[in-house]
Short mmCIF file of C-alpha atoms and ligand atoms in Angstrom, two decimals:
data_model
loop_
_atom_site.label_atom_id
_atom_site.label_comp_id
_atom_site.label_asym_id
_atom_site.label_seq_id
_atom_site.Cartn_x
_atom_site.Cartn_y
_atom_site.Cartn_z
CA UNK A 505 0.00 0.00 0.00
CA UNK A 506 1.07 3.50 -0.96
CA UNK A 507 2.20 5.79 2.18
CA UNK A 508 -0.53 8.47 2.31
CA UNK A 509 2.40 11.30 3.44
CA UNK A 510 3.99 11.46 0.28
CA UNK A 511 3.46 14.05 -2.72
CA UNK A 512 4.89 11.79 -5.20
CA UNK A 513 6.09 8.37 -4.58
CA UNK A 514 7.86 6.23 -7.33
CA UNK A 515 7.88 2.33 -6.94
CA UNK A 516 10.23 0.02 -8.81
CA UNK A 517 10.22 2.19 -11.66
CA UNK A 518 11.71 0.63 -14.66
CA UNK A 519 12.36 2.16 -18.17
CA UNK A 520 13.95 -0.31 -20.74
CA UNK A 521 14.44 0.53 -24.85
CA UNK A 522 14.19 -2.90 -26.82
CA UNK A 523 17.21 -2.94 -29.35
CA UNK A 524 15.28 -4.34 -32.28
CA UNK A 525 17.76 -6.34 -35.52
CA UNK A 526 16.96 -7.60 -38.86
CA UNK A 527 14.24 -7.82 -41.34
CA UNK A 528 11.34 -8.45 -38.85
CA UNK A 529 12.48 -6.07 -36.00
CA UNK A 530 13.32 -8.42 -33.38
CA UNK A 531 13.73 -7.92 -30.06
CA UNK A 532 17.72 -8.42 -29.65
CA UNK A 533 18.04 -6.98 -26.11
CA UNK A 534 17.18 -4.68 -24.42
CA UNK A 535 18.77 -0.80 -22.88
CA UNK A 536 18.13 -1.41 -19.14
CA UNK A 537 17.85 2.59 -18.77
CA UNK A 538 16.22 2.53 -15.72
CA UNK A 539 15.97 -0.89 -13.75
CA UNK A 540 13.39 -0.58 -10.84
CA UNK A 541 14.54 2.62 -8.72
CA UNK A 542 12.24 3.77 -5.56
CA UNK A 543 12.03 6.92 -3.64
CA UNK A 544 9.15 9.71 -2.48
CA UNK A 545 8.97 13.18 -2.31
CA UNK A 546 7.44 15.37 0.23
CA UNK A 547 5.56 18.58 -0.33
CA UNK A 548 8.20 21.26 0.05
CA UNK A 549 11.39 19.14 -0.11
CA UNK A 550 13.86 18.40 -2.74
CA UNK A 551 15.38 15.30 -3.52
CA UNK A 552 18.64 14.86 -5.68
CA UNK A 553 19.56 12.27 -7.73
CA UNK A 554 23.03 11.85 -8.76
CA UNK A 555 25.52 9.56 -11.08
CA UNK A 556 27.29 9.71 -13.90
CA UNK A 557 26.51 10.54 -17.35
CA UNK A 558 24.37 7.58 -19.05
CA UNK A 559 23.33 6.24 -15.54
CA UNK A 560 19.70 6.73 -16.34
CA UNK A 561 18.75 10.29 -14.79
CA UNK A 562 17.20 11.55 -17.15
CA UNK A 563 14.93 8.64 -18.48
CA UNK A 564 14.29 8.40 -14.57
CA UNK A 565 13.19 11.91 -14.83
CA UNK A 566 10.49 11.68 -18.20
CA UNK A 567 9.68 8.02 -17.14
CA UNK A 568 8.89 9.34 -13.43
CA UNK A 569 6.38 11.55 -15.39
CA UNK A 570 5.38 9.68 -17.87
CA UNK A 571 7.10 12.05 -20.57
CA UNK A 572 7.96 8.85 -21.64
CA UNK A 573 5.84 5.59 -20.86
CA UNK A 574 7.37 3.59 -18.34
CA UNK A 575 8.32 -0.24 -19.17
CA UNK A 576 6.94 -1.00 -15.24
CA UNK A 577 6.69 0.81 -11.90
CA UNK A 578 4.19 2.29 -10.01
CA UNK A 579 4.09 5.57 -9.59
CA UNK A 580 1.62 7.92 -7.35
CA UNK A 581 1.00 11.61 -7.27
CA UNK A 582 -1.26 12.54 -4.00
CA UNK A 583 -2.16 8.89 -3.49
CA UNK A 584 -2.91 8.38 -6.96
CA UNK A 585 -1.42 5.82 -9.91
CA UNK A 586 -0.70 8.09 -12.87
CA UNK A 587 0.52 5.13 -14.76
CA UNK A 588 -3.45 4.36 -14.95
CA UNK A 589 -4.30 7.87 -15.89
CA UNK A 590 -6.01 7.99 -19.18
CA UNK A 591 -5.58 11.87 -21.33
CA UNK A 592 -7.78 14.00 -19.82
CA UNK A 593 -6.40 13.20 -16.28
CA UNK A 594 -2.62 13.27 -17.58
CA UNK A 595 -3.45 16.75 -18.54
CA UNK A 596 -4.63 18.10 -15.06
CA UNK A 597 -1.52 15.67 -13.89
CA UNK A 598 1.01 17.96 -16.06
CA UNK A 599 -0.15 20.98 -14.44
CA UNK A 600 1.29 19.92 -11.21
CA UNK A 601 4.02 19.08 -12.52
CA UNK A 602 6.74 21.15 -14.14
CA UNK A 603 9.79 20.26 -15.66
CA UNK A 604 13.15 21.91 -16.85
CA UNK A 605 15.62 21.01 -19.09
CA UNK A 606 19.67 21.52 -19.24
CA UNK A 607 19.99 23.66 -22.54
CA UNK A 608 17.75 26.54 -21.76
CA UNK A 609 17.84 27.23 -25.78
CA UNK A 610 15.92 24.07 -26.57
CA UNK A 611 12.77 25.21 -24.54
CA UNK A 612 12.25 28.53 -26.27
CA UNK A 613 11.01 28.86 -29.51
CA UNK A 614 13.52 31.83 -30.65
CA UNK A 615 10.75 33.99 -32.68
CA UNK A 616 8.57 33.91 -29.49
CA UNK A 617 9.14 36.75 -26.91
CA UNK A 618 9.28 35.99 -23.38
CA UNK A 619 5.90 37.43 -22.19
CA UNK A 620 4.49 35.09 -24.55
CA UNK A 621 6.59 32.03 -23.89
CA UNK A 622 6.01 31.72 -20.13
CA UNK A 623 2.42 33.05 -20.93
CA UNK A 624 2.27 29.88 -22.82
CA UNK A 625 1.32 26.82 -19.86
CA UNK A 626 -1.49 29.36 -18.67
CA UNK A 627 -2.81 29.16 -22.41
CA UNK A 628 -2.50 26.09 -22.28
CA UNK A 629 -4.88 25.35 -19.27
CA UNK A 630 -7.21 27.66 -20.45
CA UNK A 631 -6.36 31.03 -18.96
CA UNK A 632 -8.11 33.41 -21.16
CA UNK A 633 -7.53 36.76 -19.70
CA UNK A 634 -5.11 38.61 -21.29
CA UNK A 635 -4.80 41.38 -19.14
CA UNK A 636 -4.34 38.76 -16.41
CA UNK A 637 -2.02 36.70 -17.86
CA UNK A 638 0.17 40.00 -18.59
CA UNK A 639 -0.19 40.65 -14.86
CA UNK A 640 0.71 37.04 -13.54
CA UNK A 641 3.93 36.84 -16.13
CA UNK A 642 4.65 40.52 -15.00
CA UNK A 643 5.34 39.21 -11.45
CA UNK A 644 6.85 35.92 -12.44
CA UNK A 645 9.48 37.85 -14.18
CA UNK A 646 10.49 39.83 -11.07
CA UNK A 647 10.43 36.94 -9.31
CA UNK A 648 13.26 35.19 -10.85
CA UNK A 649 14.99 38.66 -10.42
CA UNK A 650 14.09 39.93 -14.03
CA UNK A 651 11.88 43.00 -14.75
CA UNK A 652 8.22 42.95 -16.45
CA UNK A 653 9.48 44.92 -19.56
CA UNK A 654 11.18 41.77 -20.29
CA UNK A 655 8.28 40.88 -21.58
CA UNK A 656 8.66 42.07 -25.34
CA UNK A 657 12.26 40.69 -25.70
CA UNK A 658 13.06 37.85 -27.57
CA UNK A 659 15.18 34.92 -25.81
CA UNK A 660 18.22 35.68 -27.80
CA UNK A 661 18.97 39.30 -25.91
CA UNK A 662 19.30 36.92 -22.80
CA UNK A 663 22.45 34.67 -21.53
CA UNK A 664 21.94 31.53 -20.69
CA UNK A 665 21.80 32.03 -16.93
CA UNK A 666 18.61 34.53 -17.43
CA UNK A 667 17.09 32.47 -19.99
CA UNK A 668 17.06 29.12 -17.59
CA UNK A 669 15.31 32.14 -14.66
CA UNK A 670 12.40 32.84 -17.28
CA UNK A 671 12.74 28.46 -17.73
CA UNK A 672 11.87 28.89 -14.18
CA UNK A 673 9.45 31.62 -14.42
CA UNK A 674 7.60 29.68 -16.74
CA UNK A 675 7.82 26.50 -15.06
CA UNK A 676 6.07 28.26 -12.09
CA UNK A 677 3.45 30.21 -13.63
CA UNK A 678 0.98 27.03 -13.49
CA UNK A 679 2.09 27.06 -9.78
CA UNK A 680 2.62 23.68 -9.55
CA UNK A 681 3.36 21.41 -6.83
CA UNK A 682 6.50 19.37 -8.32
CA UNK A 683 9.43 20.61 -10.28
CA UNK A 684 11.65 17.89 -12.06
CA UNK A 685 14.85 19.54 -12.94
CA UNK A 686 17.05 17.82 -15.33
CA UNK A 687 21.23 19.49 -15.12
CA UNK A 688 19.37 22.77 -14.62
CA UNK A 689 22.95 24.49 -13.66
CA UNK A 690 24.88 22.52 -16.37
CA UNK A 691 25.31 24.33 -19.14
CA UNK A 692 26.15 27.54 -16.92
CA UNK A 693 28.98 29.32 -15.94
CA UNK A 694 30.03 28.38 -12.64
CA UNK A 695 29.70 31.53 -11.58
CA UNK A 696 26.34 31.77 -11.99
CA UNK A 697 25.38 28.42 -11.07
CA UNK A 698 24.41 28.75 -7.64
CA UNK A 699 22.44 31.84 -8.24
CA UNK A 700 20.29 29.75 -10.33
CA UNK A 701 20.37 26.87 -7.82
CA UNK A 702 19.43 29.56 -5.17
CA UNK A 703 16.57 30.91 -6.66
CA UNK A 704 15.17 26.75 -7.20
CA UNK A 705 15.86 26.93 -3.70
CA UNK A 706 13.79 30.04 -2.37
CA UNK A 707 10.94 28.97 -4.21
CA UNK A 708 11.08 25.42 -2.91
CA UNK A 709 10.69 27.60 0.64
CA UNK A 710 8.28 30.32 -0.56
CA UNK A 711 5.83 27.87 -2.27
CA UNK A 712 6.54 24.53 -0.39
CA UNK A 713 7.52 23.50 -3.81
CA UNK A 714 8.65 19.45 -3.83
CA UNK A 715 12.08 19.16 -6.30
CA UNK A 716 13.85 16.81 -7.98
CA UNK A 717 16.64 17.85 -8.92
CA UNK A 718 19.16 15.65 -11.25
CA UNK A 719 22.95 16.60 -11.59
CA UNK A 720 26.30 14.68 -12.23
CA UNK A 721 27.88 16.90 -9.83
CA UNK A 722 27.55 16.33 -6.76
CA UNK A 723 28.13 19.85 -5.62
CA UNK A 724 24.85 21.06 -7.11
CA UNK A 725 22.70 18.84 -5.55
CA UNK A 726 24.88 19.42 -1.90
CA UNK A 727 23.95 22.64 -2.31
CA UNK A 728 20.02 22.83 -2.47
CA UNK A 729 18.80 18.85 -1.80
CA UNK A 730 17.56 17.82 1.66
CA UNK A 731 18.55 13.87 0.42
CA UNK A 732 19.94 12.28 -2.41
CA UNK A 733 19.86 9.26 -4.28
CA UNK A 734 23.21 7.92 -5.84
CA UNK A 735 22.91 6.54 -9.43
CA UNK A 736 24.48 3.46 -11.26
CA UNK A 737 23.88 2.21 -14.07
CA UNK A 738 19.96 2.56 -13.76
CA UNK A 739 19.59 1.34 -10.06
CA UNK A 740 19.86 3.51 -6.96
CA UNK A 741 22.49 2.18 -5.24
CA UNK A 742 22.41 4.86 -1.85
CA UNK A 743 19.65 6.80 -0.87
CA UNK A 744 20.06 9.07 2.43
CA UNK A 745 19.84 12.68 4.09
CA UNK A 746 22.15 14.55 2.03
CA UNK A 747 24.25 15.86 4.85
CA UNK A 748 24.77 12.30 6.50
CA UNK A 749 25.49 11.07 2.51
CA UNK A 750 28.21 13.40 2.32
CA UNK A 751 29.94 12.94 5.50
CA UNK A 752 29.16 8.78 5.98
CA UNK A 753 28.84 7.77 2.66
CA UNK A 754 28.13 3.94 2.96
CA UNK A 755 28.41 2.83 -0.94
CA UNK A 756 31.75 2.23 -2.30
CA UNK A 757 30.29 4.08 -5.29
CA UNK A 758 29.23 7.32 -3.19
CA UNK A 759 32.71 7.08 -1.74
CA UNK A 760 34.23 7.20 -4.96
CA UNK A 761 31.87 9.73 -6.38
CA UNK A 762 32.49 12.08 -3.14
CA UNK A 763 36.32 11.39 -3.21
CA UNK A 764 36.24 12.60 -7.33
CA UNK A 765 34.91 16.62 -5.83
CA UNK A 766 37.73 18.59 -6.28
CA UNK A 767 38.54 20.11 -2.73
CA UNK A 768 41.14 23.08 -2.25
CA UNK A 769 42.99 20.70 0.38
CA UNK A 770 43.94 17.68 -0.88
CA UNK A 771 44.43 16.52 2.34
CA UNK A 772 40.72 16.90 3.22
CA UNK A 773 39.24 13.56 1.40
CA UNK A 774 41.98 11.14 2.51
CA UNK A 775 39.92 7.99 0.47
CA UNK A 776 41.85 8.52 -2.68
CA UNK A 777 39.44 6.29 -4.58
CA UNK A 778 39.83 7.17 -7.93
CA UNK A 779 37.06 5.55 -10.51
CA UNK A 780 38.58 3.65 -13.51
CA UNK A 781 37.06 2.42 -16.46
CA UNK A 782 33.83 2.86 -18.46
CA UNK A 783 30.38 2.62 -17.31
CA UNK A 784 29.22 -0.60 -18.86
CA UNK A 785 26.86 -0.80 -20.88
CA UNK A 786 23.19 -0.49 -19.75
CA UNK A 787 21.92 -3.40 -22.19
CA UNK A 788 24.73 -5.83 -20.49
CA UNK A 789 25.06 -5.03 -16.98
CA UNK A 790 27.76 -6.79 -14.44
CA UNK A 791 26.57 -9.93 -12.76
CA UNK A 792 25.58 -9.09 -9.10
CA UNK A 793 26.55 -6.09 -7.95
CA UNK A 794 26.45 -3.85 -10.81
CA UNK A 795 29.31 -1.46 -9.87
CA UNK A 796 31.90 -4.82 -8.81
CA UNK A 797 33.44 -4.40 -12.00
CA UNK A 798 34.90 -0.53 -11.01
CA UNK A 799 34.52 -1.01 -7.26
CA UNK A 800 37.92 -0.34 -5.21
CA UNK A 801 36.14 -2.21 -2.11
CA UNK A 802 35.30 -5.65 -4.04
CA UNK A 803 34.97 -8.26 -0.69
CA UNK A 804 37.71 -11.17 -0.98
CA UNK A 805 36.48 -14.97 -1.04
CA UNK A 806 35.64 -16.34 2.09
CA UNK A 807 39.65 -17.70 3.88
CA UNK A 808 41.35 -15.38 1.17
CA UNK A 809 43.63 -13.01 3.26
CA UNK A 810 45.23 -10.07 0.85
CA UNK A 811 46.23 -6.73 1.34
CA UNK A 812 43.20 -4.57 -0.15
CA UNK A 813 46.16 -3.68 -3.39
CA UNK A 814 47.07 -7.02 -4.00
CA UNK A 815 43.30 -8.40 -4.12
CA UNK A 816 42.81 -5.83 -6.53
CA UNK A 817 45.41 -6.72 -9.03
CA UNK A 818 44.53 -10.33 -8.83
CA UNK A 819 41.13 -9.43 -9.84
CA UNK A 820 42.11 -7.11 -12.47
CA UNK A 821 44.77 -10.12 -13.66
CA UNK A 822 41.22 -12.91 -13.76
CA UNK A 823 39.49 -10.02 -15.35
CA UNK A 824 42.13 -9.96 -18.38
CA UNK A 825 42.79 -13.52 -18.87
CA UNK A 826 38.77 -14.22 -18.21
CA UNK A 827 38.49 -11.60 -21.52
CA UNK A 828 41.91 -13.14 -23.19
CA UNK A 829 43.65 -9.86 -23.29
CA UNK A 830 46.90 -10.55 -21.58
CA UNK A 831 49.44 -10.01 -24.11
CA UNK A 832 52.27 -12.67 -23.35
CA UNK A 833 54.49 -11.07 -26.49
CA UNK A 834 53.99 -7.80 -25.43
CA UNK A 835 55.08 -8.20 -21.89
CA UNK A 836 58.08 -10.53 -23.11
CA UNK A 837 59.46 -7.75 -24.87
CA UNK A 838 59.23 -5.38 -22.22
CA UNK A 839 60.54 -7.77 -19.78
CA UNK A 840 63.44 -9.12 -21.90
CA UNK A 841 64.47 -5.30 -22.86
CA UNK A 842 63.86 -4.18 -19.21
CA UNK A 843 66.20 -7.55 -18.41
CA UNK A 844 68.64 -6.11 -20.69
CA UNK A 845 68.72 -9.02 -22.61
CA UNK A 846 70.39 -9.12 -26.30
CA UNK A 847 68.49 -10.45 -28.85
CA UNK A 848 69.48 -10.35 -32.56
CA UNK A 849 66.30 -8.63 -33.72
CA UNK A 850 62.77 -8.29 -32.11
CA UNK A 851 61.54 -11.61 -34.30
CA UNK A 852 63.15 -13.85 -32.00
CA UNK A 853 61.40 -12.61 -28.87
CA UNK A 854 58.64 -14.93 -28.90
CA UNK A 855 56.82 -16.79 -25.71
CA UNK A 856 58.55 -19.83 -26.74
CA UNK A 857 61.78 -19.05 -26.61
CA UNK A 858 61.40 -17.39 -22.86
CA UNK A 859 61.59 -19.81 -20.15
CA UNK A 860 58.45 -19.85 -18.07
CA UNK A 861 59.50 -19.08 -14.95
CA UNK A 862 60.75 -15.58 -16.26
CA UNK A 863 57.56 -15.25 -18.08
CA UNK A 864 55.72 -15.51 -14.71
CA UNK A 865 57.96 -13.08 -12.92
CA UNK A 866 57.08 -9.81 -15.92
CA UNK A 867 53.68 -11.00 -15.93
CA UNK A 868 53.57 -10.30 -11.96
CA UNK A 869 55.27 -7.12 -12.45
CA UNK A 870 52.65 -6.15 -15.35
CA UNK A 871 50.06 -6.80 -13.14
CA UNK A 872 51.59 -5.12 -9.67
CA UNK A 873 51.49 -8.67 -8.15
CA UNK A 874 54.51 -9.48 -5.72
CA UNK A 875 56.59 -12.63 -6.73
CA UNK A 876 55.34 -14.22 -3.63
CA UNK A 877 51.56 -13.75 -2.09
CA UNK A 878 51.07 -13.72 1.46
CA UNK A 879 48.34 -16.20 1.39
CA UNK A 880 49.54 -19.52 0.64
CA UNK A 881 45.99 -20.87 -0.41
CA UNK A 882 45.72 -17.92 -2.53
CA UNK A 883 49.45 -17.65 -3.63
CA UNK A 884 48.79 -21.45 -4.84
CA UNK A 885 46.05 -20.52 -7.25
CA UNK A 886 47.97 -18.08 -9.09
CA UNK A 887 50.70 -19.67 -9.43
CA UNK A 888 48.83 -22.61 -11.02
CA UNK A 889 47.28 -20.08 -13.42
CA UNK A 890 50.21 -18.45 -14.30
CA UNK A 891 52.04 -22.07 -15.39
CA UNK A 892 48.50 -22.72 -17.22
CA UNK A 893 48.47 -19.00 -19.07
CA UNK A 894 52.02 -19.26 -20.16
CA UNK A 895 51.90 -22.43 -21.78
CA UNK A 896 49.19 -21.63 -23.85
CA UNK A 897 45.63 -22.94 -21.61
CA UNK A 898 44.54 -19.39 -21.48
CA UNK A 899 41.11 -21.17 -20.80
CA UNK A 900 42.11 -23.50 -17.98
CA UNK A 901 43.79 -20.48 -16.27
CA UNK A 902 40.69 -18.24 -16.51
CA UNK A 903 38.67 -21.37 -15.23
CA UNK A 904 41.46 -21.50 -11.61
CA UNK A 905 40.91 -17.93 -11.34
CA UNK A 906 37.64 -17.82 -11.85
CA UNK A 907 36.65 -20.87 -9.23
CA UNK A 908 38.72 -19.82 -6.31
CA UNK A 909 38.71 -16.14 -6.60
CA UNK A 910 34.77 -15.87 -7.14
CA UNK A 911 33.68 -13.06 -4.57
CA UNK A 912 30.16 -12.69 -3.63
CA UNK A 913 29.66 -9.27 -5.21
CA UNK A 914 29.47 -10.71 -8.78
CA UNK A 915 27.52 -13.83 -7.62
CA UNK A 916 24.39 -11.97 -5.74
CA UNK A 917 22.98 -9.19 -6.12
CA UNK A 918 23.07 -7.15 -2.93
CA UNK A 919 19.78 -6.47 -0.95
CA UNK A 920 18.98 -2.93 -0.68
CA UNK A 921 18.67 -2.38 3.33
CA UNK A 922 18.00 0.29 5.66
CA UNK A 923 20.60 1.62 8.33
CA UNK A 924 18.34 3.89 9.40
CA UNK A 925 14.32 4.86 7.91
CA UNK A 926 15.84 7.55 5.64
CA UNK A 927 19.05 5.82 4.40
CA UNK A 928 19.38 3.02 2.93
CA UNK A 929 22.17 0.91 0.80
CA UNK A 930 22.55 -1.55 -1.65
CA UNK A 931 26.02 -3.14 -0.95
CA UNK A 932 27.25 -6.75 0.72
CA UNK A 933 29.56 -4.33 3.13
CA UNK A 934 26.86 -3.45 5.14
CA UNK A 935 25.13 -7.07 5.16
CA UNK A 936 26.29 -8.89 8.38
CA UNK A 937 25.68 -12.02 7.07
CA UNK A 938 28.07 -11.49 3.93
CA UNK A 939 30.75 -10.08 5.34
CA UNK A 940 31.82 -9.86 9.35
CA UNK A 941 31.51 -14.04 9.23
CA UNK A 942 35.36 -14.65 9.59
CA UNK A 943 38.15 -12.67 11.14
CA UNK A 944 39.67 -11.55 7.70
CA UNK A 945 36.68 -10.50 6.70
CA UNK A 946 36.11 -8.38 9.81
CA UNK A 947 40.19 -7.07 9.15
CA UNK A 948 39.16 -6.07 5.89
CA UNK A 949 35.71 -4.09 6.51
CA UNK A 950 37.53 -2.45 9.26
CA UNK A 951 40.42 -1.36 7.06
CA UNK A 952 37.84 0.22 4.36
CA UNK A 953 35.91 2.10 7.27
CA UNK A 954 39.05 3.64 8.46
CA UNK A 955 41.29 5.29 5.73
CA UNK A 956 44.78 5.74 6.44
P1 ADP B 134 21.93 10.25 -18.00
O1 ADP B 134 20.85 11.27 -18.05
O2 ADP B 134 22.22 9.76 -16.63
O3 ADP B 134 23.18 10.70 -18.70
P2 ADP B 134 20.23 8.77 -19.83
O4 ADP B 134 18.96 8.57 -19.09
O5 ADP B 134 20.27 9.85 -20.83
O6 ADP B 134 21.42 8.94 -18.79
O7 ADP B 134 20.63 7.40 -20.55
C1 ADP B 134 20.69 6.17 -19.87
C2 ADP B 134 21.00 5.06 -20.86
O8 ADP B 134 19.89 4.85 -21.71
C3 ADP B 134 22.18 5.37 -21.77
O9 ADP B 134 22.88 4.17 -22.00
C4 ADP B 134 21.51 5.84 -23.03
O10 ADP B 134 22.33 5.57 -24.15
C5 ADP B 134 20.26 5.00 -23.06
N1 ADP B 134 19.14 5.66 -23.76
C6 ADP B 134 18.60 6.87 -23.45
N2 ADP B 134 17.57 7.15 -24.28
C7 ADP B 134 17.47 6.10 -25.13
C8 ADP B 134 16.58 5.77 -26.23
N3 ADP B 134 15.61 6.60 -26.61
N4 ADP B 134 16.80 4.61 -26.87
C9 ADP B 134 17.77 3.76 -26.49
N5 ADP B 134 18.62 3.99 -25.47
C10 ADP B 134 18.48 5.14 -24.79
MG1 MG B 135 20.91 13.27 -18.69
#
């Protein structure tokens, strides 16, 4: 059952685009945009979402209002399921709800003056009265800090932080009880960013406005957003009070995300986690935990006992052989010439001619593992990988990685659960019963909750 509090509460919302192939269109796969995200909005507050580009905010934000139709989800506006709204009621729905875009150019129509463009929502739901509509825009104008005469000008005589105001002005003159705001600040100078962002915000207070607001940057939605909701790859994978997000972040992800803000003291954010590699792809998401293939905090097997580095390179060494991208030639070369080895011309460095055992040693060096691992169950598996990769069973060695170094985070998928009723987490770091069940274990959590 719906909570009756809420202004606007969105339930396992999902947005997927089919990828259709051939002669009859088939369904190939399909773009998992947005892949069953949850949250509510109160009357008067705003809410931030957050992630990287192609993470699915802004299909989140037309699905959420059914800009676009939604592949699945519930989704209710004063205790009501607008999925199940037929026209007429969409209509009176869209009236609550305003929305506003990144690229303030692409929601005026250039040969339109501004008078006439915010004017244009009250046409729209049938305010007649001219001389009242004049009067209404007249104030909106000056509310968003511009003056009424601004009427008869024409959007290009404004810069882009004016024209995203009269965005504003025009989003409000409906006076509507939700604003979704796509990048609103984007596309601005910094400069003038947080007067923008300040002037969402004193509206938000004026008119008990609810907000979503959607940004990459974190800073942006610090700045105005009571709580926030952390993006990846089109799941929410932290939701929480933005102030408790920013100084406990419980996600690897939001750690990562929060470490990336450029501070004026280095020294401040002592994580250091820097985020490698590409987003994957939406249509082909990671096993399990969506974000293991990027995470910095991926849990160890059960009785495997690394230093958080080492783990890390010997996942990054399965990953490559898994994918058969470890370039044995390549890294002969380098070692041999490093080695200071003579060789009549580059032809007659080939695997074969190397003896294993070197092999072994450049390929630990390639991959920043130490001759020797600490844990001799572990240290036993690579080694027997690294005989099988050099003499050609690229597959068997994938297959010994793969078996003992499994970790839970690409096997399940972690349950999202709540630390406290307004922040919750989707991550096997904060589930008890996955990690905390053996001493190394509990070493290891207690290493990544204490940096440095
Ligand atoms: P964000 O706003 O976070 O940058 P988007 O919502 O724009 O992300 O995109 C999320 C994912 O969905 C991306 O992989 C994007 O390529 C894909 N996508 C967006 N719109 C469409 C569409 N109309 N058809 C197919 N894929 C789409
Ligand atoms: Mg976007």
């Amino acid at each position: 059952m719906s909570s009756s509090t809420s202004l606007f509460e969105v339930r396992n919302l999902e947005k997927h685009y089919p990828i259709n192939r051939g002669l009859f269109n088939t369904e190939v796969g399909r773009v998992r945009a947005v892949d069953g995200i949850s949250f509510s909005v109160e009357r008067g507050e705003t809410i931030g979402i957050v992630g990287e580009s192609g993470c699915g905010k802004s299909t989140a934000a037309t699905s959420m209002i059914r800009l676009e139709e939604p592949t699945a989800g519930e989704i209710d506006f004063r205790g009501e399921d607008i999925t199940e709204y037929d026209e007429k009621e969409l209509r009176r729905f869209r009236r609550e709800v305003q929305m506003i875009f990144q690229d303030p150019d692409s929601s005026f129509n250039p040969r339109m003056n501004i008078g006439n463009a915010v004017a244009e929502p009250l046409i729209v739901q049938g305010f007649d009265d001219e001389q009242r509509r004049r009067a209404i825009v007249g104030d909106l104008l000056e509310r968003v800090g511009l003056s009424a005469d601004d009427m008869n000008r024409f959007p290009h005589e404004f810069s882009g932080g004016q024209k995203q105001r009269i965005a504003l002005a025009r989003a409000l003159a409906v006076n509507p009880s939700l604003l979704v705001a796509d990048e609103p600040v984007s596309a601005l100078d910094v400069s003038i960013q947080s007067e923008v962002l300040r002037l969402i915000d004193r509206f938000q207070d004026e008119l008990g406005l609810a907000v979503v607001v959607i940004s990459h940057d974190l800073g942006v939605v610090q700045e105005i957003c009571d709580r926030v909701a952390v993006m990846y790859l089109g799941e929410f994978v932290e939701v929480g009070p933005t102030e408790e997000l920013f100084t406990d972040p419980q996600h690897p992800y939001t750690r990562a995300l929060l470490s990336a803000i450029p501070t004026p003291d280095p020294t401040e954010r002592g994580l250091g986690v820097e985020l490698t590699g590409d987003v994957p792809e939406p249509s082909d998401p990671p096993s399990g935990c969506r974000f293991h293939t990027r995470c910095p905090e991926v849990i160890p097997p059960e009785g495997i006992d690394l230093a958080q580095d080492t783990w890390r390179s010997v996942l990054h060494l399965r990953k490559q052989v898994i994918a058969d991208q470890v370039d044995l030639e390549s890294i002969a070369e380098v070692g041999a010439i490093e080695a200071g080895d003579e060789f009549g011309s580059m032809d007659e460095v080939e695997a074969e001619d190397i003896d294993n055992d070197r092999l072994i040693g450049w390929v630990r060096q390639e991959y920043e593992l130490p001759n020797q691992l600490g844990d001799t169950s572990a240290e036993q598996t690579l080694s027997q990988a690294l005989e099988e990769l050099v003499s050609g069973q690229q597959e068997a060695a994938a297959e010994t990685l793969t078996e003992r170094f499994e970790t839970v985070c690409e096997r399940q998928d972690p349950e999202t659960r709540s630390l406290s009723p307004d922040h919750r987490v989707a991550c096997h770091l904060t589930d008890d019963s996955v990690v905390g069940s053996t001493d190394s274990e509990n070493e290891y959590r207690r290493q990544l909750s204490s940096p440095e």
